């Protein structure tokens, strides 16, 4: 039976309760990440309006896909995000043995939700959820009109599949590199930590829907320094770009899923890469709160290994047995990057990347 305190948390915040022992087939009940009607209504209205305008006026920017195609891709990504989130939570409920943290630590705590956040924090996150959508929607449209060729229709030269795959890998390794430094800076600068990034870390026992529950500037900054910078410097054509976005959605949701193993499809597919990160690295990043100033990387955890910030956390031995299968992986460090741990020096790498991106944009379409 639920405790009296738990009932005080509004039912609209679905994050408050994921029942134990739910059958897989019974769990696809909540389509919304936070069950906030306002956020969902805004998203449906904005996307409908955009799709209608794009279809009626046949808008297309030079070198880019049509705005209608971009709008359809935005619908698809939004829907996919919800479906995959529910899949991961269904796995989480159905297979407690696959959880990264022991089941007892996920028990509902007094006045806190499953991820360890209290009522006040959840209310702040619902407000941020709405701002997240507005800021990301405006950003996507701004990029479409201001950077011709960002949503690249096709490469100017014919491109083989092998080359496209290599370009995808290059794009993702760079994206991971750029996001690594932005993420690490948010931990090292006290103002950023206190006012922006700590909101995401309120979730000490993450489940997949906590993925996008953060300050809108955090989400916005990750998008800019992540797939936007990567697409400008290492452009992918239309198909590969949206495939890459889908992989990123899977990866983001999986590393917060609270489960370990092959149910995490994107991580399972990339575990053969050298020093690949796994979801338990990011789980530990959350569990350790500020003390867990490690494992900042997304896909392609080689950056954590290279810069000496990799920690496996609860998992006593790495589960991915290939290149990352060294027991001492936590201790291996190739470069001393402690200079970038200062409250201001932490911004040097991401500032340098930003300058390079702006130089390329200033030279014309990408
Ligand atoms: Zn963090
Ligand atoms: Zn996280």
mmCIF file of C-alpha atoms and ligand atoms in Angstrom:
data_model
loop_
_atom_site.group_PDB
_atom_site.id
_atom_site.type_symbol
_atom_site.label_atom_id
_atom_site.label_comp_id
_atom_site.label_asym_id
_atom_site.label_seq_id
_atom_site.Cartn_x
_atom_site.Cartn_y
_atom_site.Cartn_z
ATOM 1 C CA UNK A 1 0.000 0.000 0.000
ATOM 2 C CA UNK A 2 1.214 3.505 -0.760
ATOM 3 C CA UNK A 3 2.253 5.625 2.153
ATOM 4 C CA UNK A 4 0.130 8.642 3.075
ATOM 5 C CA UNK A 5 2.996 11.021 2.175
ATOM 6 C CA UNK A 6 3.215 9.711 -1.361
ATOM 7 C CA UNK A 7 -0.414 10.628 -1.989
ATOM 8 C CA UNK A 8 0.421 14.290 -1.423
ATOM 9 C CA UNK A 9 2.308 14.405 -4.716
ATOM 10 C CA UNK A 10 -0.050 15.399 -7.550
ATOM 11 C CA UNK A 11 -1.139 12.482 -9.692
ATOM 12 C CA UNK A 12 -0.351 14.453 -12.845
ATOM 13 C CA UNK A 13 3.319 13.950 -12.100
ATOM 14 C CA UNK A 14 3.504 10.399 -13.282
ATOM 15 C CA UNK A 15 7.134 10.348 -12.328
ATOM 16 C CA UNK A 16 6.042 9.843 -8.746
ATOM 17 C CA UNK A 17 5.144 6.229 -9.116
ATOM 18 C CA UNK A 18 6.061 3.288 -11.269
ATOM 19 C CA UNK A 19 4.320 0.286 -9.801
ATOM 20 C CA UNK A 20 6.301 -2.862 -9.130
ATOM 21 C CA UNK A 21 5.593 -6.133 -10.924
ATOM 22 C CA UNK A 22 3.667 -4.614 -13.797
ATOM 23 C CA UNK A 23 3.318 -6.875 -16.801
ATOM 24 C CA UNK A 24 5.198 -5.671 -19.871
ATOM 25 C CA UNK A 25 1.972 -5.430 -21.871
ATOM 26 C CA UNK A 26 0.270 -3.310 -19.219
ATOM 27 C CA UNK A 27 2.823 -0.599 -18.984
ATOM 28 C CA UNK A 28 2.323 1.414 -22.154
ATOM 29 C CA UNK A 29 -0.054 3.711 -20.346
ATOM 30 C CA UNK A 30 1.653 7.053 -20.096
ATOM 31 C CA UNK A 31 2.572 8.604 -23.407
ATOM 32 C CA UNK A 32 3.831 11.850 -21.935
ATOM 33 C CA UNK A 33 7.203 12.219 -20.308
ATOM 34 C CA UNK A 34 5.895 14.279 -17.400
ATOM 35 C CA UNK A 35 2.141 13.891 -17.955
ATOM 36 C CA UNK A 36 1.943 17.651 -18.089
ATOM 37 C CA UNK A 37 -1.066 18.442 -20.258
ATOM 38 C CA UNK A 38 0.107 21.990 -20.995
ATOM 39 C CA UNK A 39 3.511 20.876 -22.322
ATOM 40 C CA UNK A 40 1.947 18.254 -24.558
ATOM 41 C CA UNK A 41 -0.767 20.623 -25.816
ATOM 42 C CA UNK A 42 1.917 23.187 -26.698
ATOM 43 C CA UNK A 43 3.927 20.604 -28.574
ATOM 44 C CA UNK A 44 0.971 19.259 -30.574
ATOM 45 C CA UNK A 45 -0.257 22.789 -31.435
ATOM 46 C CA UNK A 46 3.164 24.092 -32.468
ATOM 47 C CA UNK A 47 3.992 21.071 -34.600
ATOM 48 C CA UNK A 48 0.526 21.117 -36.236
ATOM 49 C CA UNK A 49 0.861 24.796 -37.074
ATOM 50 C CA UNK A 50 4.356 24.332 -38.464
ATOM 51 C CA UNK A 51 3.303 21.343 -40.576
ATOM 52 C CA UNK A 52 0.266 23.230 -41.943
ATOM 53 C CA UNK A 53 2.244 26.355 -42.865
ATOM 54 C CA UNK A 54 5.086 24.324 -44.388
ATOM 55 C CA UNK A 55 2.616 22.322 -46.492
ATOM 56 C CA UNK A 56 0.533 25.279 -47.704
ATOM 57 C CA UNK A 57 3.457 27.591 -48.532
ATOM 58 C CA UNK A 58 5.884 24.867 -49.742
ATOM 59 C CA UNK A 59 8.785 26.450 -47.841
ATOM 60 C CA UNK A 60 12.298 25.285 -48.676
ATOM 61 C CA UNK A 61 15.660 26.837 -47.866
ATOM 62 C CA UNK A 62 18.525 26.409 -50.334
ATOM 63 C CA UNK A 63 20.500 23.131 -50.002
ATOM 64 C CA UNK A 64 18.056 21.957 -47.321
ATOM 65 C CA UNK A 65 15.191 19.538 -47.105
ATOM 66 C CA UNK A 66 11.730 21.120 -47.347
ATOM 67 C CA UNK A 67 10.309 22.535 -44.127
ATOM 68 C CA UNK A 68 7.447 20.041 -44.476
ATOM 69 C CA UNK A 69 9.938 17.139 -44.429
ATOM 70 C CA UNK A 70 11.643 18.632 -41.380
ATOM 71 C CA UNK A 71 8.273 19.013 -39.634
ATOM 72 C CA UNK A 72 7.363 15.378 -40.341
ATOM 73 C CA UNK A 73 10.751 14.305 -38.974
ATOM 74 C CA UNK A 74 10.086 16.376 -35.827
ATOM 75 C CA UNK A 75 6.733 14.596 -35.338
ATOM 76 C CA UNK A 76 8.406 11.225 -35.835
ATOM 77 C CA UNK A 77 11.207 11.986 -33.388
ATOM 78 C CA UNK A 78 8.751 13.222 -30.781
ATOM 79 C CA UNK A 79 6.622 10.095 -31.093
ATOM 80 C CA UNK A 80 9.637 7.790 -31.121
ATOM 81 C CA UNK A 81 10.960 9.415 -27.949
ATOM 82 C CA UNK A 82 7.741 8.589 -26.106
ATOM 83 C CA UNK A 83 7.501 5.039 -27.421
ATOM 84 C CA UNK A 84 11.120 4.251 -26.558
ATOM 85 C CA UNK A 85 10.770 5.845 -23.130
ATOM 86 C CA UNK A 86 7.821 3.570 -22.393
ATOM 87 C CA UNK A 87 9.684 0.546 -23.702
ATOM 88 C CA UNK A 88 12.589 1.209 -21.305
ATOM 89 C CA UNK A 89 10.277 1.808 -18.358
ATOM 90 C CA UNK A 90 8.366 -1.356 -19.189
ATOM 91 C CA UNK A 91 11.654 -3.277 -19.082
ATOM 92 C CA UNK A 92 12.541 -1.530 -15.833
ATOM 93 C CA UNK A 93 9.276 -2.649 -14.234
ATOM 94 C CA UNK A 94 9.234 -6.131 -15.699
ATOM 95 C CA UNK A 95 12.843 -7.125 -15.028
ATOM 96 C CA UNK A 96 13.917 -5.781 -11.626
ATOM 97 C CA UNK A 97 16.989 -8.018 -11.797
ATOM 98 C CA UNK A 98 18.283 -5.937 -14.683
ATOM 99 C CA UNK A 99 18.337 -2.727 -12.672
ATOM 100 C CA UNK A 100 21.657 -1.020 -12.238
ATOM 101 C CA UNK A 101 20.865 -0.118 -8.644
ATOM 102 C CA UNK A 102 19.325 -2.613 -6.194
ATOM 103 C CA UNK A 103 15.523 -2.675 -6.116
ATOM 104 C CA UNK A 104 15.432 -1.674 -2.441
ATOM 105 C CA UNK A 105 17.086 1.638 -3.304
ATOM 106 C CA UNK A 106 14.275 2.377 -5.714
ATOM 107 C CA UNK A 107 11.585 1.963 -3.074
ATOM 108 C CA UNK A 108 9.354 5.008 -2.826
ATOM 109 C CA UNK A 109 10.679 7.277 -0.162
ATOM 110 C CA UNK A 110 8.638 9.627 2.000
ATOM 111 C CA UNK A 111 7.555 12.637 -0.046
ATOM 112 C CA UNK A 112 9.965 11.722 -2.817
ATOM 113 C CA UNK A 113 9.470 10.156 -6.204
ATOM 114 C CA UNK A 114 11.150 7.074 -7.567
ATOM 115 C CA UNK A 115 14.139 9.071 -8.782
ATOM 116 C CA UNK A 116 14.621 10.741 -5.367
ATOM 117 C CA UNK A 117 13.059 14.165 -6.022
ATOM 118 C CA UNK A 118 10.620 15.981 -3.757
ATOM 119 C CA UNK A 119 7.364 17.718 -4.671
ATOM 120 C CA UNK A 120 8.875 21.179 -5.005
ATOM 121 C CA UNK A 121 11.594 19.895 -7.330
ATOM 122 C CA UNK A 122 9.030 18.099 -9.488
ATOM 123 C CA UNK A 123 6.978 21.268 -9.869
ATOM 124 C CA UNK A 124 10.077 23.189 -10.980
ATOM 125 C CA UNK A 125 10.835 20.442 -13.505
ATOM 126 C CA UNK A 126 7.329 20.551 -14.991
ATOM 127 C CA UNK A 127 7.790 24.294 -15.603
ATOM 128 C CA UNK A 128 11.225 23.620 -17.142
ATOM 129 C CA UNK A 129 9.661 20.927 -19.339
ATOM 130 C CA UNK A 130 7.477 23.561 -21.005
ATOM 131 C CA UNK A 131 10.405 25.958 -21.450
ATOM 132 C CA UNK A 132 12.422 23.071 -22.864
ATOM 133 C CA UNK A 133 9.931 22.521 -25.633
ATOM 134 C CA UNK A 134 9.573 26.213 -26.511
ATOM 135 C CA UNK A 135 13.333 26.837 -26.607
ATOM 136 C CA UNK A 136 14.144 23.695 -28.625
ATOM 137 C CA UNK A 137 11.322 24.336 -31.116
ATOM 138 C CA UNK A 138 12.511 27.917 -31.702
ATOM 139 C CA UNK A 139 16.117 26.722 -31.974
ATOM 140 C CA UNK A 140 15.227 24.139 -34.640
ATOM 141 C CA UNK A 141 13.394 26.747 -36.733
ATOM 142 C CA UNK A 142 16.138 29.345 -36.259
ATOM 143 C CA UNK A 143 18.737 26.856 -37.469
ATOM 144 C CA UNK A 144 16.600 25.865 -40.488
ATOM 145 C CA UNK A 145 16.347 29.445 -41.748
ATOM 146 C CA UNK A 146 19.704 30.842 -40.602
ATOM 147 C CA UNK A 147 22.036 28.001 -41.595
ATOM 148 C CA UNK A 148 21.144 26.907 -45.147
ATOM 149 C CA UNK A 149 22.087 23.272 -45.667
ATOM 150 C CA UNK A 150 21.919 22.332 -41.987
ATOM 151 C CA UNK A 151 19.119 19.875 -42.774
ATOM 152 C CA UNK A 152 21.146 18.761 -45.742
ATOM 153 C CA UNK A 153 19.078 17.401 -48.628
ATOM 154 C CA UNK A 154 21.949 15.369 -50.078
ATOM 155 C CA UNK A 155 25.726 15.443 -50.455
ATOM 156 C CA UNK A 156 27.089 17.382 -53.412
ATOM 157 C CA UNK A 157 29.151 14.303 -54.407
ATOM 158 C CA UNK A 158 27.759 10.743 -54.618
ATOM 159 C CA UNK A 159 28.530 8.946 -51.359
ATOM 160 C CA UNK A 160 28.867 5.215 -50.678
ATOM 161 C CA UNK A 161 27.238 3.579 -47.670
ATOM 162 C CA UNK A 162 30.625 2.786 -46.104
ATOM 163 C CA UNK A 163 31.603 6.418 -46.352
ATOM 164 C CA UNK A 164 28.296 7.492 -44.840
ATOM 165 C CA UNK A 165 28.834 5.156 -41.879
ATOM 166 C CA UNK A 166 32.333 6.538 -41.351
ATOM 167 C CA UNK A 167 30.926 10.066 -41.481
ATOM 168 C CA UNK A 168 28.331 9.076 -38.899
ATOM 169 C CA UNK A 169 31.044 7.748 -36.582
ATOM 170 C CA UNK A 170 33.110 10.910 -37.014
ATOM 171 C CA UNK A 171 30.062 13.075 -36.380
ATOM 172 C CA UNK A 172 29.164 11.147 -33.222
ATOM 173 C CA UNK A 173 32.669 11.088 -31.798
ATOM 174 C CA UNK A 174 32.918 14.827 -32.280
ATOM 175 C CA UNK A 175 29.427 15.346 -30.805
ATOM 176 C CA UNK A 176 30.409 13.274 -27.795
ATOM 177 C CA UNK A 177 33.662 15.270 -27.437
ATOM 178 C CA UNK A 178 31.903 18.613 -27.549
ATOM 179 C CA UNK A 179 29.143 17.573 -25.150
ATOM 180 C CA UNK A 180 31.748 16.082 -22.816
ATOM 181 C CA UNK A 181 33.387 19.482 -22.325
ATOM 182 C CA UNK A 182 30.122 21.367 -21.989
ATOM 183 C CA UNK A 183 28.878 18.833 -19.446
ATOM 184 C CA UNK A 184 32.137 18.839 -17.497
ATOM 185 C CA UNK A 185 32.164 22.667 -17.421
ATOM 186 C CA UNK A 186 28.670 22.650 -15.928
ATOM 187 C CA UNK A 187 30.003 20.568 -13.049
ATOM 188 C CA UNK A 188 33.100 22.678 -12.506
ATOM 189 C CA UNK A 189 31.638 26.180 -12.611
ATOM 190 C CA UNK A 190 29.812 26.779 -9.288
ATOM 191 C CA UNK A 191 27.167 29.115 -10.769
ATOM 192 C CA UNK A 192 26.298 26.710 -13.571
ATOM 193 C CA UNK A 193 26.158 23.828 -11.161
ATOM 194 C CA UNK A 194 23.942 25.574 -8.610
ATOM 195 C CA UNK A 195 21.525 27.284 -10.994
ATOM 196 C CA UNK A 196 21.437 25.050 -14.062
ATOM 197 C CA UNK A 197 22.863 21.542 -14.043
ATOM 198 C CA UNK A 198 22.044 20.466 -10.481
ATOM 199 C CA UNK A 199 18.339 20.355 -11.464
ATOM 200 C CA UNK A 200 19.060 17.361 -13.666
ATOM 201 C CA UNK A 201 21.014 15.740 -10.844
ATOM 202 C CA UNK A 202 18.087 15.871 -8.458
ATOM 203 C CA UNK A 203 17.363 12.442 -9.963
ATOM 204 C CA UNK A 204 19.744 10.223 -8.005
ATOM 205 C CA UNK A 205 18.080 7.000 -9.149
ATOM 206 C CA UNK A 206 17.274 7.860 -12.756
ATOM 207 C CA UNK A 207 14.615 6.176 -14.863
ATOM 208 C CA UNK A 208 14.304 6.965 -18.551
ATOM 209 C CA UNK A 209 11.827 9.821 -18.254
ATOM 210 C CA UNK A 210 14.285 11.794 -16.139
ATOM 211 C CA UNK A 211 16.421 12.158 -19.292
ATOM 212 C CA UNK A 212 14.949 15.471 -20.401
ATOM 213 C CA UNK A 213 14.020 16.724 -16.955
ATOM 214 C CA UNK A 214 16.543 19.470 -16.570
ATOM 215 C CA UNK A 215 16.898 23.241 -16.725
ATOM 216 C CA UNK A 216 15.934 24.479 -20.196
ATOM 217 C CA UNK A 217 19.350 26.138 -20.625
ATOM 218 C CA UNK A 218 21.032 22.810 -19.904
ATOM 219 C CA UNK A 219 18.917 21.082 -22.550
ATOM 220 C CA UNK A 220 19.401 23.960 -24.986
ATOM 221 C CA UNK A 221 23.177 24.063 -24.425
ATOM 222 C CA UNK A 222 23.489 20.307 -24.936
ATOM 223 C CA UNK A 223 21.573 20.567 -28.231
ATOM 224 C CA UNK A 224 23.751 23.423 -29.469
ATOM 225 C CA UNK A 225 27.087 21.930 -28.412
ATOM 226 C CA UNK A 226 25.911 18.454 -29.399
ATOM 227 C CA UNK A 227 24.116 17.667 -32.647
ATOM 228 C CA UNK A 228 24.132 21.258 -33.963
ATOM 229 C CA UNK A 229 27.900 21.768 -33.686
ATOM 230 C CA UNK A 230 28.475 18.247 -35.022
ATOM 231 C CA UNK A 231 26.218 18.801 -38.022
ATOM 232 C CA UNK A 232 27.952 22.080 -38.871
ATOM 233 C CA UNK A 233 31.477 20.647 -38.697
ATOM 234 C CA UNK A 234 30.769 17.098 -39.935
ATOM 235 C CA UNK A 235 27.510 17.286 -41.941
ATOM 236 C CA UNK A 236 25.337 14.228 -42.424
ATOM 237 C CA UNK A 237 22.850 14.014 -45.266
ATOM 238 C CA UNK A 238 19.097 13.912 -44.637
ATOM 239 C CA UNK A 239 18.719 10.201 -43.889
ATOM 240 C CA UNK A 240 21.843 9.885 -41.774
ATOM 241 C CA UNK A 241 21.034 13.063 -39.844
ATOM 242 C CA UNK A 242 17.647 11.756 -38.691
ATOM 243 C CA UNK A 243 19.070 8.301 -38.065
ATOM 244 C CA UNK A 244 21.703 9.978 -35.904
ATOM 245 C CA UNK A 245 19.006 11.877 -33.967
ATOM 246 C CA UNK A 246 17.145 8.617 -33.320
ATOM 247 C CA UNK A 247 20.328 6.974 -32.046
ATOM 248 C CA UNK A 248 20.870 9.971 -29.763
ATOM 249 C CA UNK A 249 17.320 9.691 -28.390
ATOM 250 C CA UNK A 250 17.871 5.984 -27.662
ATOM 251 C CA UNK A 251 21.254 6.663 -26.102
ATOM 252 C CA UNK A 252 19.972 9.485 -23.895
ATOM 253 C CA UNK A 253 16.985 7.504 -22.658
ATOM 254 C CA UNK A 254 19.018 4.325 -22.124
ATOM 255 C CA UNK A 255 21.681 5.878 -19.954
ATOM 256 C CA UNK A 256 18.941 7.054 -17.596
ATOM 257 C CA UNK A 257 16.903 3.841 -17.830
ATOM 258 C CA UNK A 258 18.197 2.368 -14.574
ATOM 259 C CA UNK A 259 18.656 -0.971 -16.321
ATOM 260 C CA UNK A 260 21.751 -2.812 -17.460
ATOM 261 C CA UNK A 261 22.162 -5.179 -20.396
ATOM 262 C CA UNK A 262 21.054 -5.731 -23.938
ATOM 263 C CA UNK A 263 17.607 -4.169 -23.544
ATOM 264 C CA UNK A 264 19.531 -0.950 -24.095
ATOM 265 C CA UNK A 265 19.626 -1.285 -27.856
ATOM 266 C CA UNK A 266 21.908 1.633 -28.801
ATOM 267 C CA UNK A 267 24.440 0.849 -26.084
ATOM 268 C CA UNK A 268 24.379 -2.853 -26.897
ATOM 269 C CA UNK A 269 25.100 -2.033 -30.545
ATOM 270 C CA UNK A 270 28.125 0.149 -29.737
ATOM 271 C CA UNK A 271 29.732 -1.846 -26.926
ATOM 272 C CA UNK A 272 32.472 -3.166 -29.243
ATOM 273 C CA UNK A 273 33.879 0.339 -29.691
ATOM 274 C CA UNK A 274 37.093 1.104 -27.758
ATOM 275 C CA UNK A 275 36.300 2.113 -24.168
ATOM 276 C CA UNK A 276 32.605 2.337 -24.944
ATOM 277 C CA UNK A 277 30.552 3.941 -22.188
ATOM 278 C CA UNK A 278 27.621 1.943 -20.824
ATOM 279 C CA UNK A 279 24.465 3.148 -19.042
ATOM 280 C CA UNK A 280 25.886 2.233 -15.617
ATOM 281 C CA UNK A 281 28.567 4.888 -16.064
ATOM 282 C CA UNK A 282 25.938 7.604 -16.315
ATOM 283 C CA UNK A 283 23.864 5.996 -13.583
ATOM 284 C CA UNK A 284 26.838 6.377 -11.264
ATOM 285 C CA UNK A 285 27.241 9.964 -12.459
ATOM 286 C CA UNK A 286 23.753 10.609 -11.051
ATOM 287 C CA UNK A 287 24.018 8.425 -7.989
ATOM 288 C CA UNK A 288 27.212 10.119 -6.903
ATOM 289 C CA UNK A 289 25.530 13.544 -6.971
ATOM 290 C CA UNK A 290 28.190 16.307 -6.991
ATOM 291 C CA UNK A 291 30.723 13.864 -5.572
ATOM 292 C CA UNK A 292 30.334 11.912 -8.811
ATOM 293 C CA UNK A 293 32.276 14.320 -10.966
ATOM 294 C CA UNK A 294 33.057 11.521 -13.374
ATOM 295 C CA UNK A 295 31.769 9.808 -16.490
ATOM 296 C CA UNK A 296 30.629 12.874 -18.405
ATOM 297 C CA UNK A 297 30.621 11.333 -21.865
ATOM 298 C CA UNK A 298 27.637 10.130 -23.843
ATOM 299 C CA UNK A 299 28.123 7.534 -26.576
ATOM 300 C CA UNK A 300 31.742 6.748 -27.280
ATOM 301 C CA UNK A 301 33.049 6.956 -23.706
ATOM 302 C CA UNK A 302 36.597 7.163 -24.977
ATOM 303 C CA UNK A 303 36.766 10.808 -23.862
ATOM 304 C CA UNK A 304 36.282 9.887 -20.214
ATOM 305 C CA UNK A 305 39.008 7.292 -20.524
ATOM 306 C CA UNK A 306 41.349 9.649 -22.324
ATOM 307 C CA UNK A 307 40.826 12.549 -19.912
ATOM 308 C CA UNK A 308 40.839 10.467 -16.730
ATOM 309 C CA UNK A 309 37.211 10.909 -15.670
ATOM 310 C CA UNK A 310 35.827 7.407 -16.156
ATOM 311 C CA UNK A 311 34.228 5.584 -13.216
ATOM 312 C CA UNK A 312 32.183 2.425 -13.409
ATOM 313 C CA UNK A 313 30.456 2.946 -10.060
ATOM 314 C CA UNK A 314 28.357 0.111 -8.704
ATOM 315 C CA UNK A 315 29.276 -2.395 -11.351
ATOM 316 C CA UNK A 316 32.307 -4.130 -9.792
ATOM 317 C CA UNK A 317 33.631 -5.299 -13.150
ATOM 318 C CA UNK A 318 32.915 -3.737 -16.492
ATOM 319 C CA UNK A 319 30.105 -5.591 -18.247
ATOM 320 C CA UNK A 320 31.279 -4.833 -21.754
ATOM 321 C CA UNK A 321 34.082 -7.308 -22.105
ATOM 322 C CA UNK A 322 35.838 -6.045 -25.211
ATOM 323 C CA UNK A 323 38.285 -3.146 -25.151
ATOM 324 C CA UNK A 324 36.768 -1.754 -21.991
ATOM 325 C CA UNK A 325 37.196 -5.040 -20.199
ATOM 326 C CA UNK A 326 40.090 -3.973 -18.032
ATOM 327 C CA UNK A 327 39.484 -4.206 -14.297
ATOM 328 C CA UNK A 328 41.610 -1.133 -13.866
ATOM 329 C CA UNK A 329 39.786 1.006 -16.379
ATOM 330 C CA UNK A 330 38.976 3.527 -13.641
ATOM 331 C CA UNK A 331 42.625 4.135 -13.004
ATOM 332 C CA UNK A 332 43.818 4.444 -16.585
ATOM 333 C CA UNK A 333 44.444 8.033 -17.608
ATOM 334 C CA UNK A 334 46.134 9.113 -20.790
ATOM 335 C CA UNK A 335 46.120 12.875 -20.365
ATOM 336 C CA UNK A 336 46.186 15.126 -17.338
ATOM 337 C CA UNK A 337 43.324 17.543 -17.963
ATOM 338 C CA UNK A 338 42.981 18.856 -14.404
ATOM 339 C CA UNK A 339 43.845 22.363 -15.664
ATOM 340 C CA UNK A 340 40.297 22.456 -17.061
ATOM 341 C CA UNK A 341 38.719 21.796 -13.659
ATOM 342 C CA UNK A 342 38.888 25.469 -12.602
ATOM 343 C CA UNK A 343 35.676 27.512 -12.367
ATOM 344 C CA UNK A 344 36.613 29.490 -15.494
ATOM 345 C CA UNK A 345 39.269 27.396 -17.215
ATOM 346 C CA UNK A 346 36.580 24.714 -17.565
ATOM 347 C CA UNK A 347 35.051 26.764 -20.391
ATOM 348 C CA UNK A 348 38.219 26.928 -22.516
ATOM 349 C CA UNK A 349 37.635 23.715 -24.517
ATOM 350 C CA UNK A 350 33.980 24.437 -25.339
ATOM 351 C CA UNK A 351 34.825 28.080 -26.136
ATOM 352 C CA UNK A 352 37.539 26.925 -28.577
ATOM 353 C CA UNK A 353 35.103 24.531 -30.265
ATOM 354 C CA UNK A 354 32.511 27.326 -30.496
ATOM 355 C CA UNK A 355 34.991 29.631 -32.253
ATOM 356 C CA UNK A 356 35.747 26.940 -34.846
ATOM 357 C CA UNK A 357 32.022 26.375 -35.459
ATOM 358 C CA UNK A 358 31.355 30.091 -35.882
ATOM 359 C CA UNK A 359 34.273 30.412 -38.310
ATOM 360 C CA UNK A 360 32.788 27.682 -40.463
ATOM 361 C CA UNK A 361 29.283 29.169 -40.358
ATOM 362 C CA UNK A 362 30.619 32.607 -41.249
ATOM 363 C CA UNK A 363 32.106 31.126 -44.420
ATOM 364 C CA UNK A 364 28.617 30.469 -45.813
ATOM 365 C CA UNK A 365 26.365 27.442 -45.943
ATOM 366 C CA UNK A 366 27.745 24.265 -44.464
HETATM 367 ZN ZN1 LIG B 1 26.090 15.908 -14.850
HETATM 368 ZN ZN1 LIG B 2 21.759 12.490 -16.793
#
